[in-house]
Short mmCIF file of C-alpha atoms and ligand atoms in Angstrom, two decimals:
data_model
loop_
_atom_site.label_atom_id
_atom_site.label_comp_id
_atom_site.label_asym_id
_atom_site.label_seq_id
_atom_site.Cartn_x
_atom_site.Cartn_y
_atom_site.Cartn_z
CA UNK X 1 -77.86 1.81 53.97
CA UNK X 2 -75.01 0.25 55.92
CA UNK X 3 -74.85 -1.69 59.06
CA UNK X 4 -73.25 0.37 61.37
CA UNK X 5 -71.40 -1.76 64.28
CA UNK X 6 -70.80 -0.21 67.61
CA UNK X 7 -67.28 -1.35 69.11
CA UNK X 8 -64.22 -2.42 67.50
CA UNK X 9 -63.55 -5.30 69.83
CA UNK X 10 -63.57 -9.04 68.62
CA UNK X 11 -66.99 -9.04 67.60
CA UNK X 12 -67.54 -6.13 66.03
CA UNK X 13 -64.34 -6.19 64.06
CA UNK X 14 -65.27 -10.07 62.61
CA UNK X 15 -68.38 -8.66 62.12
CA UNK X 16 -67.25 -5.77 60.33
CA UNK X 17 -64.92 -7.98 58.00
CA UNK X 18 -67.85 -10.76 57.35
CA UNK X 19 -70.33 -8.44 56.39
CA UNK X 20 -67.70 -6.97 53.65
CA UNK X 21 -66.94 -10.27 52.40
CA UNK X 22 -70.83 -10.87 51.64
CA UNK X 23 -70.92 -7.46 50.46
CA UNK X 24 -72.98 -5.69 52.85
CA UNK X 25 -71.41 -2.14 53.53
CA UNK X 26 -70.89 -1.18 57.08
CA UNK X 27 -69.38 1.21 59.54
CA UNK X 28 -67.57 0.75 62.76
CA UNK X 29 -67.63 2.84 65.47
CA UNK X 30 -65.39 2.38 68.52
CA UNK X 31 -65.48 4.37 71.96
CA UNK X 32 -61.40 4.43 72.49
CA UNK X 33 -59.53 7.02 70.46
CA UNK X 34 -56.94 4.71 69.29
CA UNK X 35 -56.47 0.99 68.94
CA UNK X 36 -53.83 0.49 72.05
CA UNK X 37 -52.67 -2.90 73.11
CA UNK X 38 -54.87 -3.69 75.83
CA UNK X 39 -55.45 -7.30 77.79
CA UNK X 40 -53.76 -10.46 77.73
CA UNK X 41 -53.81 -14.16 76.67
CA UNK X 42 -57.10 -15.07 74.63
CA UNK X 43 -57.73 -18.59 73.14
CA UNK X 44 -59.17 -19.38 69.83
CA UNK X 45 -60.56 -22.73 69.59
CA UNK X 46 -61.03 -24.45 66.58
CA UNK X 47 -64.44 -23.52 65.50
CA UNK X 48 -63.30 -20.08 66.09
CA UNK X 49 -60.23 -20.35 63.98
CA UNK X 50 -62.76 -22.37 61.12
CA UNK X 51 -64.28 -18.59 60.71
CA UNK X 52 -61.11 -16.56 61.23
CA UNK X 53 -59.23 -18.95 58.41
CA UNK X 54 -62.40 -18.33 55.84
CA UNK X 55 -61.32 -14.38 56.56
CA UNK X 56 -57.72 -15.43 55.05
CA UNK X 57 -56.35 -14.76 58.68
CA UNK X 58 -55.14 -17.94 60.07
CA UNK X 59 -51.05 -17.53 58.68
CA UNK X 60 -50.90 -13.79 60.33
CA UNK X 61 -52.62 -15.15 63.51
CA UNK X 62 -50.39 -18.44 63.46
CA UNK X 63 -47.18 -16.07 62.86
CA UNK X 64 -48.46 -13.90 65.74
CA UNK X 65 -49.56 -16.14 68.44
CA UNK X 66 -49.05 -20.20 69.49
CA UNK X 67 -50.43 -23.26 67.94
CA UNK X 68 -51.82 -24.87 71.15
CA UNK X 69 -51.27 -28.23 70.48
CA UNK X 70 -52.40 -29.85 74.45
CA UNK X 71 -54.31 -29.39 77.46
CA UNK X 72 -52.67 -30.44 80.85
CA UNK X 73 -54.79 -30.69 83.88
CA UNK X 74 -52.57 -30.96 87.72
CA UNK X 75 -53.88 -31.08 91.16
CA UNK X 76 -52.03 -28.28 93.76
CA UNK X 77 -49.53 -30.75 94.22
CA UNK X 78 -48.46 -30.90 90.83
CA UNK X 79 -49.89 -34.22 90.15
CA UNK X 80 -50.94 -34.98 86.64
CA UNK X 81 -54.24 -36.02 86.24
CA UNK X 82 -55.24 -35.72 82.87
CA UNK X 83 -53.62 -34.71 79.44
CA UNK X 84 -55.73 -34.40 75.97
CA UNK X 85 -54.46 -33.20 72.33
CA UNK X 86 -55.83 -29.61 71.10
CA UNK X 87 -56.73 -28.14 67.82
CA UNK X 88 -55.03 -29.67 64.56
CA UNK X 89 -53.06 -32.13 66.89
CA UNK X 90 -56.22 -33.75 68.10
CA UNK X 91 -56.80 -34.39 64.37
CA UNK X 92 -59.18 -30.77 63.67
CA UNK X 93 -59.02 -29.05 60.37
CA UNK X 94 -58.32 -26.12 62.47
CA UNK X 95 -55.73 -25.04 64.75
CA UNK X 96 -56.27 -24.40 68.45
CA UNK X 97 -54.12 -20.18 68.44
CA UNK X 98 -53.18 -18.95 72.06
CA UNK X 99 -52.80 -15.17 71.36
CA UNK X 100 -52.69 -11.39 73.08
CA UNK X 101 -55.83 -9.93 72.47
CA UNK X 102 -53.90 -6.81 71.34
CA UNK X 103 -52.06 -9.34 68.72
CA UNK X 104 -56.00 -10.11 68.01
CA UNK X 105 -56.98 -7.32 67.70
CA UNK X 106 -54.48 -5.33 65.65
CA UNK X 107 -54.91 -8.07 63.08
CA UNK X 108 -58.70 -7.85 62.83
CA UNK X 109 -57.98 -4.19 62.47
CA UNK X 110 -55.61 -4.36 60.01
CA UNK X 111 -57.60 -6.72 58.09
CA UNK X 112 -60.70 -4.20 57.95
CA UNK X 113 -58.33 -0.88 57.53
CA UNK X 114 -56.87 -3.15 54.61
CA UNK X 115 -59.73 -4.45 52.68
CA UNK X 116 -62.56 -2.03 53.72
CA UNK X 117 -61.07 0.98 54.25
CA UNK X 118 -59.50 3.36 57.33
CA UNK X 119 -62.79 5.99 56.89
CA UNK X 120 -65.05 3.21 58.04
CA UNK X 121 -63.49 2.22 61.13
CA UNK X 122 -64.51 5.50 63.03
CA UNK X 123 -62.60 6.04 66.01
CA UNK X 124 -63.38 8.37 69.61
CA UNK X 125 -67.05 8.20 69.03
CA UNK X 126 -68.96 6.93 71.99
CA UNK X 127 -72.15 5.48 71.43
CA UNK X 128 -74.80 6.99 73.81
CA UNK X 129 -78.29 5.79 72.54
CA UNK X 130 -80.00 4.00 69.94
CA UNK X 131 -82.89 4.33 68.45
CA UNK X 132 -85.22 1.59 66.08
CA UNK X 133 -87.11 3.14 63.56
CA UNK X 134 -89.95 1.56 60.55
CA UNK X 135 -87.20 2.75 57.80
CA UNK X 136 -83.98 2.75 59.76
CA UNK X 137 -82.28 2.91 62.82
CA UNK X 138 -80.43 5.64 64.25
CA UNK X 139 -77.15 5.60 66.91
CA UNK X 140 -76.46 8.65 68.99
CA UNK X 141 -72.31 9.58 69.70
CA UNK X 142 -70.47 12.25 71.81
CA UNK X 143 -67.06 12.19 71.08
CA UNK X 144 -65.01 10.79 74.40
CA UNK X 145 -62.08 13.17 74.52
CA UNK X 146 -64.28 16.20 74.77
CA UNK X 147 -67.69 14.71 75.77
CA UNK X 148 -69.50 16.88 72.94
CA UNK X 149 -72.14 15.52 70.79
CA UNK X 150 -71.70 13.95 67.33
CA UNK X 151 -73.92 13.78 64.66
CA UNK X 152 -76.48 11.00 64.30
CA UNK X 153 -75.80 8.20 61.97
CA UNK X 154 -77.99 6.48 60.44
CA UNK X 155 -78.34 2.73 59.57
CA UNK X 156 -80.27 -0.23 58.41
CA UNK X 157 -79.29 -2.00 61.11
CA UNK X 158 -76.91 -1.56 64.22
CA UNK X 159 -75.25 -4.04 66.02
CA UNK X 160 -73.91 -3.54 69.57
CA UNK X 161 -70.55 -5.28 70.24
CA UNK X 162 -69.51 -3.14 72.68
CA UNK X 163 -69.08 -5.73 75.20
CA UNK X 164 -69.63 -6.97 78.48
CA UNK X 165 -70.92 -2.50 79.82
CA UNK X 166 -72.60 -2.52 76.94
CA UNK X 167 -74.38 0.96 76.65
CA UNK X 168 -77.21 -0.50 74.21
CA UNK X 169 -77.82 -3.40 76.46
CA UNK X 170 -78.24 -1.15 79.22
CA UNK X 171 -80.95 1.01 76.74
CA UNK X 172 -82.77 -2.22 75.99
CA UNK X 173 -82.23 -4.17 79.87
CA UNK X 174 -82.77 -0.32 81.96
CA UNK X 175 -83.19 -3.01 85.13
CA UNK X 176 -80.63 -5.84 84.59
CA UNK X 177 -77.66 -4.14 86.64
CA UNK X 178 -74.29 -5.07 87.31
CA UNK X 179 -72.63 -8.26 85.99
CA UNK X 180 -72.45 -10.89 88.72
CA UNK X 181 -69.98 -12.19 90.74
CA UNK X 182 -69.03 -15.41 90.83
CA UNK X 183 -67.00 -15.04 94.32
CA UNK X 184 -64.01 -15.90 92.25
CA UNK X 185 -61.63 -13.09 91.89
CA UNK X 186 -58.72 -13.08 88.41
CA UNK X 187 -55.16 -12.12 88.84
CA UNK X 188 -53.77 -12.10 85.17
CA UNK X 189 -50.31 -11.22 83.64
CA UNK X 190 -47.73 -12.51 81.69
CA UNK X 191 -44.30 -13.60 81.87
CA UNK X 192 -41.26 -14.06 79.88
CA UNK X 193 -40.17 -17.53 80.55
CA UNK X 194 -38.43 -21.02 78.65
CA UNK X 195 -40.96 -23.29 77.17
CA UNK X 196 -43.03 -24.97 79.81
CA UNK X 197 -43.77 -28.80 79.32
CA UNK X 198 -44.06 -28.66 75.44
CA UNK X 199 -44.19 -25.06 74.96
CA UNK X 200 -47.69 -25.76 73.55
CA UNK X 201 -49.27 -26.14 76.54
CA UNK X 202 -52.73 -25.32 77.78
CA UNK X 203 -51.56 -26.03 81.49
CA UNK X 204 -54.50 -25.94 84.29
CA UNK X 205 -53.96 -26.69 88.20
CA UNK X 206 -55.48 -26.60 91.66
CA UNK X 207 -58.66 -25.46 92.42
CA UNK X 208 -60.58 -22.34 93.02
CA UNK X 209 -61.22 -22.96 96.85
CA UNK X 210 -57.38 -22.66 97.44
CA UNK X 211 -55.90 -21.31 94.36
CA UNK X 212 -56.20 -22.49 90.80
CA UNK X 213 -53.81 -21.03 87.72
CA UNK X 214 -54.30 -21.33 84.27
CA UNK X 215 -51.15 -20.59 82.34
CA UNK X 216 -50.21 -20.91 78.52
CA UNK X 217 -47.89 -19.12 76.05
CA UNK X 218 -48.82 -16.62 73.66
CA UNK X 219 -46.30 -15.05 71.80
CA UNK X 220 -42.77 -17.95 70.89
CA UNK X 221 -39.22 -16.80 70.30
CA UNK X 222 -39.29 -13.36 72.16
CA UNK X 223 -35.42 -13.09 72.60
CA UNK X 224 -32.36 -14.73 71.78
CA UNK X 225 -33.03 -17.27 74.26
CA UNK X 226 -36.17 -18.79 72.39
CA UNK X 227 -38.30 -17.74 75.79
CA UNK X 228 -41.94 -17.44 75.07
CA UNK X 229 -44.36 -14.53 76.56
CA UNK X 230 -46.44 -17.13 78.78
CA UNK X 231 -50.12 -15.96 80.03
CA UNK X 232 -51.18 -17.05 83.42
CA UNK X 233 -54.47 -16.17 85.16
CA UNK X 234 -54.85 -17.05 89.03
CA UNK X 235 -57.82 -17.51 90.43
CA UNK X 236 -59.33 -17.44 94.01
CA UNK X 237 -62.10 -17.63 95.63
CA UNK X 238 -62.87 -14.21 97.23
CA UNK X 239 -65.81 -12.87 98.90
CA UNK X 240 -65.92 -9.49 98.05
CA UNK X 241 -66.44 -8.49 94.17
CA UNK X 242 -64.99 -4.83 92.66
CA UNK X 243 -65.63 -3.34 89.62
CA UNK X 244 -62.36 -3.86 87.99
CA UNK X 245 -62.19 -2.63 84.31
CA UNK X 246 -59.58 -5.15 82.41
CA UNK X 247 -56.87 -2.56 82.67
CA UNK X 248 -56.50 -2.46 87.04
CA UNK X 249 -52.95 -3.22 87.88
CA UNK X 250 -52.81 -5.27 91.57
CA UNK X 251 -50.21 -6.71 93.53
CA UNK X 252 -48.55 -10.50 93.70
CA UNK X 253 -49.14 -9.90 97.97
CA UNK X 254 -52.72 -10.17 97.00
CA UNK X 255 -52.93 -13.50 95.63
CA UNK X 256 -49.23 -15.21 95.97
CA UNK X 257 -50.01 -16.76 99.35
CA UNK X 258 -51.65 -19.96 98.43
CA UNK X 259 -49.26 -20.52 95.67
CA UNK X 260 -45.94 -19.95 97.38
CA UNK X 261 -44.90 -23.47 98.07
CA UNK X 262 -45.98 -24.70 94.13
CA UNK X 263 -42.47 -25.67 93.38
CA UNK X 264 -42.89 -28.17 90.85
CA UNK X 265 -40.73 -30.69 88.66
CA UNK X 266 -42.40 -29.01 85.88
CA UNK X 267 -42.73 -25.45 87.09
CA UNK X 268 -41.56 -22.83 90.13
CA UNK X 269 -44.76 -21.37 90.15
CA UNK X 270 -44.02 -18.71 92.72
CA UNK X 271 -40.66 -17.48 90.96
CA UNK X 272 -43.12 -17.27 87.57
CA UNK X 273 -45.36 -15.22 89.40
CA UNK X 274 -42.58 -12.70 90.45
CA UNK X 275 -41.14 -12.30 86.90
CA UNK X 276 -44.50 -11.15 85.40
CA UNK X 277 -44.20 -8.09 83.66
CA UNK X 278 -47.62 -7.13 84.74
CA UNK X 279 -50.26 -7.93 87.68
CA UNK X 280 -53.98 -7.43 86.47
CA UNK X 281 -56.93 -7.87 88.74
CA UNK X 282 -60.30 -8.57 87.38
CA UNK X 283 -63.66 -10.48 88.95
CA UNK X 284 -65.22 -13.52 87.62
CA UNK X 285 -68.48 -12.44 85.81
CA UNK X 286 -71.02 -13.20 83.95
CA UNK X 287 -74.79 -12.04 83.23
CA UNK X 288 -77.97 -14.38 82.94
CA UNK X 289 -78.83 -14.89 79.20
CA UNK X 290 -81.50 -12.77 77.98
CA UNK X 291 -85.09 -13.48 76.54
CA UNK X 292 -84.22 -11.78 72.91
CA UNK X 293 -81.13 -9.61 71.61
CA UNK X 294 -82.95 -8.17 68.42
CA UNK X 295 -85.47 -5.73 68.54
CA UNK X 296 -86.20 -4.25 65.31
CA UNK X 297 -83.12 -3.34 63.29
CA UNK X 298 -81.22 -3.62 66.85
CA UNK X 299 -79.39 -6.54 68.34
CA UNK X 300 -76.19 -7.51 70.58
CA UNK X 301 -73.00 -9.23 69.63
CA UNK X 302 -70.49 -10.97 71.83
CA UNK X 303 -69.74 -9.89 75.15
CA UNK X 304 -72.88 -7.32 74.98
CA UNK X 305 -75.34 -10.23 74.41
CA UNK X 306 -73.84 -12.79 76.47
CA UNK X 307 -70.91 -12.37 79.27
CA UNK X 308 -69.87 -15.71 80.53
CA UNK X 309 -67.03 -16.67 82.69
CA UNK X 310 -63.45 -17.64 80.75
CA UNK X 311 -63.38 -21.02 82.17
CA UNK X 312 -63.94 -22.55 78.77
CA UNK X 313 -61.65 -20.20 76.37
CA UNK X 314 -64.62 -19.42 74.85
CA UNK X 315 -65.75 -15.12 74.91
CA UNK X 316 -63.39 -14.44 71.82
CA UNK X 317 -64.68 -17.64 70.07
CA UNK X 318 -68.70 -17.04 70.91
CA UNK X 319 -68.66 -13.59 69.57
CA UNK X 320 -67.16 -14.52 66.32
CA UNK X 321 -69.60 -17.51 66.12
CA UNK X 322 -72.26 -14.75 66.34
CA UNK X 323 -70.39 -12.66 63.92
CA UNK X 324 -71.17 -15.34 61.16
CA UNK X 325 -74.17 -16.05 62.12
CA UNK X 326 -75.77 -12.49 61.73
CA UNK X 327 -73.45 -12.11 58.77
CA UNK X 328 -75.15 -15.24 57.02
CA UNK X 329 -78.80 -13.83 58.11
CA UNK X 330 -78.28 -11.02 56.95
CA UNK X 331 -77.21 -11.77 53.70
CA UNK X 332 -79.79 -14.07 53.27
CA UNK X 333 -82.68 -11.08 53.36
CA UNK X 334 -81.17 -8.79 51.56
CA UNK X 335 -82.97 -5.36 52.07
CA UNK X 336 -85.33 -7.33 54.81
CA UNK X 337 -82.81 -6.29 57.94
CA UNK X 338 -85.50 -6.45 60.70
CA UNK X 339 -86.20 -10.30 59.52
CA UNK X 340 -82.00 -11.21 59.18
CA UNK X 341 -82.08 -9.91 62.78
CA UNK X 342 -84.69 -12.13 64.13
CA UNK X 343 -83.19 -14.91 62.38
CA UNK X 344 -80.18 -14.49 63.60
CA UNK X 345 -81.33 -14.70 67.00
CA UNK X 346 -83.03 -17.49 66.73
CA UNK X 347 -79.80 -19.49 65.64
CA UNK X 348 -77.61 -17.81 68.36
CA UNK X 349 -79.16 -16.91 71.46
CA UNK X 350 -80.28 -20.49 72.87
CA UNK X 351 -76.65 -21.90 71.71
CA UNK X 352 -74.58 -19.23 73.60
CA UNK X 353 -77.28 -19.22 76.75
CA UNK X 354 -76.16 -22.94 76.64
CA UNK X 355 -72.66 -21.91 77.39
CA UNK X 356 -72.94 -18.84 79.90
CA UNK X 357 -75.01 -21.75 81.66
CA UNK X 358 -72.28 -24.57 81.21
CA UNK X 359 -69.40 -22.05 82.40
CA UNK X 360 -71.10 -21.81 85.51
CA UNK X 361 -71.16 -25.30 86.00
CA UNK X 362 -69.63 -27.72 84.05
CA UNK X 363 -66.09 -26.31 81.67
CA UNK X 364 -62.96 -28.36 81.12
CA UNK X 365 -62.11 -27.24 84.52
CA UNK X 366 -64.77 -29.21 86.29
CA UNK X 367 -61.81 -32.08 86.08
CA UNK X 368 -60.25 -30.06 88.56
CA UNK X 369 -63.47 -29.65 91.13
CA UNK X 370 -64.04 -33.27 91.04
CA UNK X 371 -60.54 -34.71 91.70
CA UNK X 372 -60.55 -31.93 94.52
CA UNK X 373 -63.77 -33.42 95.75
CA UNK X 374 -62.99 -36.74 95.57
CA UNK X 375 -59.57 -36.47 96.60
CA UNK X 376 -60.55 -34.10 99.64
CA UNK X 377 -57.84 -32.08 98.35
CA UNK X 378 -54.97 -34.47 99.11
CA UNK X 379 -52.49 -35.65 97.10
CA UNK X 380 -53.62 -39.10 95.22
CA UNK X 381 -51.21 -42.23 94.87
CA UNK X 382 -52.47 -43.10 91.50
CA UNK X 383 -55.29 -40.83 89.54
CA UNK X 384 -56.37 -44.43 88.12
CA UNK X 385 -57.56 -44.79 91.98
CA UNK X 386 -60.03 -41.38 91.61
CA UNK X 387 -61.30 -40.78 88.50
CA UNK X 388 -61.33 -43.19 85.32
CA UNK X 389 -59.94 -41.58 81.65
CA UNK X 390 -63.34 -42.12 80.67
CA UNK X 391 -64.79 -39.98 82.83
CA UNK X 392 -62.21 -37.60 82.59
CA UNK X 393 -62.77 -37.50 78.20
CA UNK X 394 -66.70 -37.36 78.95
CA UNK X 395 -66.40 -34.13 81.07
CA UNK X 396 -64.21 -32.73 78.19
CA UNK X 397 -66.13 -33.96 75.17
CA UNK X 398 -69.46 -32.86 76.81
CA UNK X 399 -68.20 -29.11 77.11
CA UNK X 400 -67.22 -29.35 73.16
CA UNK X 401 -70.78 -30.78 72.40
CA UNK X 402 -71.97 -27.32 74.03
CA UNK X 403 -69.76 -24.71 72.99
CA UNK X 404 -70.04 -26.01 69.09
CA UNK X 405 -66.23 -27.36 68.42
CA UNK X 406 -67.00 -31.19 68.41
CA UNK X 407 -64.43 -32.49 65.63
CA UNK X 408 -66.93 -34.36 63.33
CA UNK X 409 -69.64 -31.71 63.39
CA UNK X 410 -67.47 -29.06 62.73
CA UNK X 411 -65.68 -30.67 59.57
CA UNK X 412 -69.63 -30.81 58.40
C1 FAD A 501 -59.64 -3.80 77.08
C2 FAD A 501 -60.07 -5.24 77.04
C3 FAD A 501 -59.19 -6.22 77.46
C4 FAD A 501 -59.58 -7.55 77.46
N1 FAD A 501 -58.70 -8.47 77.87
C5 FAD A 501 -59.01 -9.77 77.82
C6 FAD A 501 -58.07 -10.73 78.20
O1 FAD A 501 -56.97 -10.41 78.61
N2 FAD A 501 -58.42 -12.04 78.12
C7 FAD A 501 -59.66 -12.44 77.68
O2 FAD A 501 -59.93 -13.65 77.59
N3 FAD A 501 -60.59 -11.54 77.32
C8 FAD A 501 -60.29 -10.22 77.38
N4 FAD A 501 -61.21 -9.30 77.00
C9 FAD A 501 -62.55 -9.77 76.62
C10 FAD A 501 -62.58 -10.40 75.30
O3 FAD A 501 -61.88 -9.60 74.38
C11 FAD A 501 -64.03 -10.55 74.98
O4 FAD A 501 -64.63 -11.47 75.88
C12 FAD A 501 -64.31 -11.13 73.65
O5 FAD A 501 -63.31 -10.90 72.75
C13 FAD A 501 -65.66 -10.64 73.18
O6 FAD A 501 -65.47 -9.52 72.36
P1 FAD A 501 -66.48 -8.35 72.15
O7 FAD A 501 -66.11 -7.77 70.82
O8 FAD A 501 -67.87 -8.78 72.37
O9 FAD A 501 -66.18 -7.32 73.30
P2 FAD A 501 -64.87 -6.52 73.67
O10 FAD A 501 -63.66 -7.23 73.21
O11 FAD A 501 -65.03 -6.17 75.08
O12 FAD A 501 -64.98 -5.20 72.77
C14 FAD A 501 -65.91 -4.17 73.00
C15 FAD A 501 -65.45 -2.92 72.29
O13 FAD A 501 -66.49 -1.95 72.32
C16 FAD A 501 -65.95 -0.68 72.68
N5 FAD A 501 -67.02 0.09 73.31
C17 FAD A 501 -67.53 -0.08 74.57
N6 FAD A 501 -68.54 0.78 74.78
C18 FAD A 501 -68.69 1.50 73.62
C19 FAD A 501 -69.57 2.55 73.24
N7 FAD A 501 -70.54 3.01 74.06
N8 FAD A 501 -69.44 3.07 71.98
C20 FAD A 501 -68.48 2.60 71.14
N9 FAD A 501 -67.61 1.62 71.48
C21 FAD A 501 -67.72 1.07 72.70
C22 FAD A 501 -64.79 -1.04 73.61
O14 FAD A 501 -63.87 0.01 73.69
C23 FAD A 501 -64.23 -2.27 72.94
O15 FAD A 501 -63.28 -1.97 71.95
C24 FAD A 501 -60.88 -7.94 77.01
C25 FAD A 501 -61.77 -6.94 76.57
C26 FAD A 501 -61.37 -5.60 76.58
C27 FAD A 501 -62.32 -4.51 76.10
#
């Protein structure tokens, strides 16, 4: 029987080509009727891109997005306070790839339609229920144009990777509720702009309790001019919290305030705001980790098992860590699905509970919090005078310990 995957997101579409490559049949089946370019920037980090280059995917995803080559951390002044090599320039095997998710995304898809076959990515069915069963499990559908029912499919397994609403966590959590709010609120888009610093920058400055912005390209050599399609999230502190889904279009009035005067040697912040093609709005969430994902010949993948907040580039890069995982389990009990299940979340869920906890605390972006705390958020006459390098690489290197991209234990 096959493994039948619900959502055609990040996970589920690693998932889907991992299992194939092991040779486990499977089935995808995705809410949306078509595969439309949705989102923005997303960041694979190196032990990310490890898995994605075993799929034969790295050149296409290279091609498509940036090779992030250094992260750049600034006060609200525009101060430098600390600068650090990324992916195969800090010496990894692997690239650091700043992408659009749809870039992401249409080449996962692409890659499955290719090698496994159009008729198994199954597209407009809506998963509705699931159900675990002694010889198989079962997933219920309606189709979303029309709302009527579809027939129900049968698996040995089914794997929910339909992300951060996930209808089967809901099933298995009834009582768990709404994500929660950090009481930072996300103002995303992206802009079409000249190389900024080195053009491979991961660029990070300010602070939530005023404004912070994380900005980075995605896509190089858009036009004649050799601009680059730059992603740049703002982020603010903000009492209230809406249920935003990732497509809500907002204003720059909303959020430009604190950010008008950022005119820096580097950057004119404001006038890169007001060229953005696009303004999305979105809340900081997350959900508590869970007590177990698998039950039976059910689990949860990615987003579904374990929202976390993007302050460490890390959603994308989790979910395909999971994808391998369960991939290796369950080709390692062949036939014995309810065992690869368990197995696999054993190995997983304690590791990415580790990071939904560490987002909320302690990122890369913590740099930021403590030069605004011990800088009172003023403007510093040397960094040397605030914060040693060493602490600054400890912060850093502890948040790759965590997340599962430190250099040497990767290369194992
Ligand atoms: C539209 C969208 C835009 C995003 N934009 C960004 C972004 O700009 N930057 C960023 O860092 N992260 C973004 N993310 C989140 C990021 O993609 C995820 O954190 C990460 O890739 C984890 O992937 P996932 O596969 O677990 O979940 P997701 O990528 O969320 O994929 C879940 C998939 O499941 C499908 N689905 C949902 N419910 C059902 C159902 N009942 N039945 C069948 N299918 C279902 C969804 O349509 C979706 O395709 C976005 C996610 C989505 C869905």
């Amino acid at each position: 029987m096959d493994v039948l995957i619900i959502g055609a997101g990040v996970g589920g579409l690693t998932l889907g080509l991992l299992l194939h490559q092991a040779g486990i049949p499977c089935r995808i089946y995705e809410a949306a009727p078509e595969i439309k370019p949705l989102g923005v920037g997303i960041n694979l980090l190196p032990h990310a891109m490890k898995e994605l280059s075993a799929l034969g995917l790295e050149p296409t995803l290279a091609v498509q997005g940036v090779l992030t080559a250094e992260a750049v951390f600034f006060n609200r002044f525009g101060q430098l306070i600390y600068q650090e090599p990324l992916g195969r320039a800090a010496g990894y095997d692997w690239p650091q790839i700043s992408i659009h998710r749809a870039d992401l995304q249409a080449a996962l898809a692409d890659a499955f339609i290719a090698r496994v076959g159009a008729d198994r990515l199954i597209l407009g069915w809506q998963c509705t229920k699931v159900e675990d069963a002694s010889d198989a499990a079962t997933a219920h559908f309606r189709r979303v144009a029309t709302q009527e029912a579809l027939p129900p499919q049968r698996g040995a397994a089914i794997v929910a990777c339909d992300g951060i609403h996930s209808t089967v966590r809901k099933q298995l959590y009834p009582e768990e509720g709404e994500p929660i709010y950090s009481g930072v609120n996300m103002w995303r888009g992206v802009t079409r702009w000249p190389r900024i610093l080195s053009g491979a920058a991961m660029i990070r400055a300010g602070w939530f309790t005023h404004a912070k912005i994380v900005i980075y390209p995605i896509r190089n050599d858009i036009d004649a001019a050799g601009r680059q399609l730059v992603n740049w999230v703002v982020e603010i502190e903000t009492p209230k919290y809406e249920r935003w889904n990732w497509s809500r279009t907002a204003k720059l009035e909303d959020f430009i305030g604190p950010i008008a005067d950022w005119h820096f040697d580097w950057l004119d912040v404001p006038e890169f705001l007001r060229r953005s093609e696009v303004v999305l709005e979105y809340p900081m969430v997350d959900k508590d980790p869970l007590p177990r994902w698998s039950f039976g010949r059910l689990t949860l993948l990615g987003d579904a098992a374990h929202p976390m907040y993007p302050r460490g580039s890390n959603g994308a890069g989790q979910a395909i860590l999971d994808a391998r995982a369960l991939a290796d389990c369950l080709a390692a009990a062949p036939g014995d699905a309810v065992a690869a299940l368990d197995a696999y979340d054993a190995r997983r869920r304690e590791a990415a509970a580790n990071v939904v906890r560490t987002n909320r605390i302690t990122p890369p972006d913590a740099i930021l919090g403590e030069v605004h705390r011990r800088t009172g958020d003023k403007p510093f006459a040397s960094i040397d005078d605030v914060i040693s390098r060493a602490e600054l690489v400890a912060i850093t290197d502890a948040y790759k310990r965590v997340a599962g991209y430190e250099k040497d234990k990767l290369r194992r």
